């Protein structure tokens, strides 16, 4: 097949980890006879340095013209002053909104070889396989904002349509998995959550009656995620709860550096990024974990290009590299020499070819 992929490496460790995912995509294309056209474009602080804005019109156009967007990370301590009006983070928020990417899929499947890297006990991690579906273009992230010297507000708003469509994404995923949906809200306090719960109930009853549905309050969900993570199948939740819950869930897998994500809308075009940030403290040293970005590229192959076999092959290659102990510093025990970003990428390429 032929496809166009926009590559937006961004800031910090973004370019390093993205480079490894690009090598994997190119290897997949070469070995399976696909023609992938990769177009690089600046985003985040890198774009602010180049042209003064985090999401230049040309970058947005490149993303819009692509079948899939591979995104690294954004964020830079030089632009972290709270008084700044223009910030790198606006780029990813703008991309999500402009591309209509309302559904963020974040799979969490701890690898048995990495149980020791998680703060949780092994017996709690066995059999954990969670898909978090985070609503991505609504809620408090995108509500009206005001700010003065004496107060500030962030409005949290949800519409029925926004909740219906994310509930359907969760339902379709649950049906193809173990058929269990956990909807997370704060319905004992928030109006948006009460609407959320009503709409999710109605959509699941009407369209996904073969799935089970439970509701959990977000505070208690954070606890259950640590206490009995195996009980979760699909978690569906609003924007900010999903942001917080997935960083917590990453600790089941052992490192933030391992988790991929797919941001999807109504069509097949999507944006794929690791859930970690730009990690400025280790940027430029070639030691960052590229697996989360490589696994994001696998999700791109699956969801935007329909290449399920290729996606699964990449996932197997990453899993095998982990089994074989090719681990970056975020995952190695004290005294063990960590693999570099490049070595980890090469380990995946070797196992893909083998
Ligand atoms: C994420 C990130 C972003 C978010 C930031 C960088 C805006 O934390 O993708 O989880 O909050 O959505
Ligand atoms: Mn986050």
PDB file of C-alpha atoms and ligand atoms in Angstrom, residues 74 89-90 92-93 96 104 106 134 136 141 239 242-243 246-247 261 273-277, ligand 1:
ATOM      1  CA  UNK A  74       6.674  18.451  23.436  1.00  0.00           C
ATOM      2  CA  UNK A  89       1.703  22.240  24.954  1.00  0.00           C
ATOM      3  CA  UNK A  90      -0.711  24.270  22.799  1.00  0.00           C
ATOM      4  CA  UNK A  92      -0.582  18.942  20.804  1.00  0.00           C
ATOM      5  CA  UNK A  93      -3.876  20.319  22.082  1.00  0.00           C
ATOM      6  CA  UNK A  96      -6.055  16.996  18.727  1.00  0.00           C
ATOM      7  CA  UNK A 104      -7.312   8.430  22.934  1.00  0.00           C
ATOM      8  CA  UNK A 106      -3.848   3.834  25.871  1.00  0.00           C
ATOM      9  CA  UNK A 134      -9.641   8.763  27.249  1.00  0.00           C
ATOM     10  CA  UNK A 136      -9.504  13.873  24.241  1.00  0.00           C
ATOM     11  CA  UNK A 141      -8.919  21.059  28.758  1.00  0.00           C
ATOM     12  CA  UNK A 239     -10.179  14.039  29.396  1.00  0.00           C
ATOM     13  CA  UNK A 242      -7.841   9.859  31.669  1.00  0.00           C
ATOM     14  CA  UNK A 243      -4.666  11.922  31.706  1.00  0.00           C
ATOM     15  CA  UNK A 246      -2.885   6.617  32.555  1.00  0.00           C
ATOM     16  CA  UNK A 247       0.265   7.946  34.207  1.00  0.00           C
ATOM     17  CA  UNK A 261      -1.171   5.792  22.476  1.00  0.00           C
ATOM     18  CA  UNK A 273       2.476   9.286  20.459  1.00  0.00           C
ATOM     19  CA  UNK A 274       4.083   7.741  23.504  1.00  0.00           C
ATOM     20  CA  UNK A 275       2.343   8.902  26.666  1.00  0.00           C
ATOM     21  CA  UNK A 276       5.578  10.192  28.180  1.00  0.00           C
ATOM     22  CA  UNK A 277       6.771  13.782  27.946  1.00  0.00           C
TER      23      UNK A 277
HETATM   24  C1  LIG B   1      -0.565  13.628  27.647  1.00  0.00           C
HETATM   25  C2  LIG B   1       0.128  14.887  28.100  1.00  0.00           C
HETATM   26  C3  LIG B   1      -0.607  16.114  27.554  1.00  0.00           C
HETATM   27  C4  LIG B   1      -2.009  16.093  28.139  1.00  0.00           C
HETATM   28  C5  LIG B   1       0.066  17.470  27.812  1.00  0.00           C
HETATM   29  C6  LIG B   1       1.474  17.502  27.294  1.00  0.00           C
HETATM   30  C7  LIG B   1      -0.725  18.594  27.231  1.00  0.00           C
HETATM   31  O1  LIG B   1       0.251  14.926  29.486  1.00  0.00           O
HETATM   32  O2  LIG B   1      -0.710  13.435  26.436  1.00  0.00           O
HETATM   33  O3  LIG B   1      -0.952  12.824  28.500  1.00  0.00           O
HETATM   34  O4  LIG B   1      -2.210  16.578  29.257  1.00  0.00           O
HETATM   35  O5  LIG B   1      -2.910  15.592  27.471  1.00  0.00           O
END
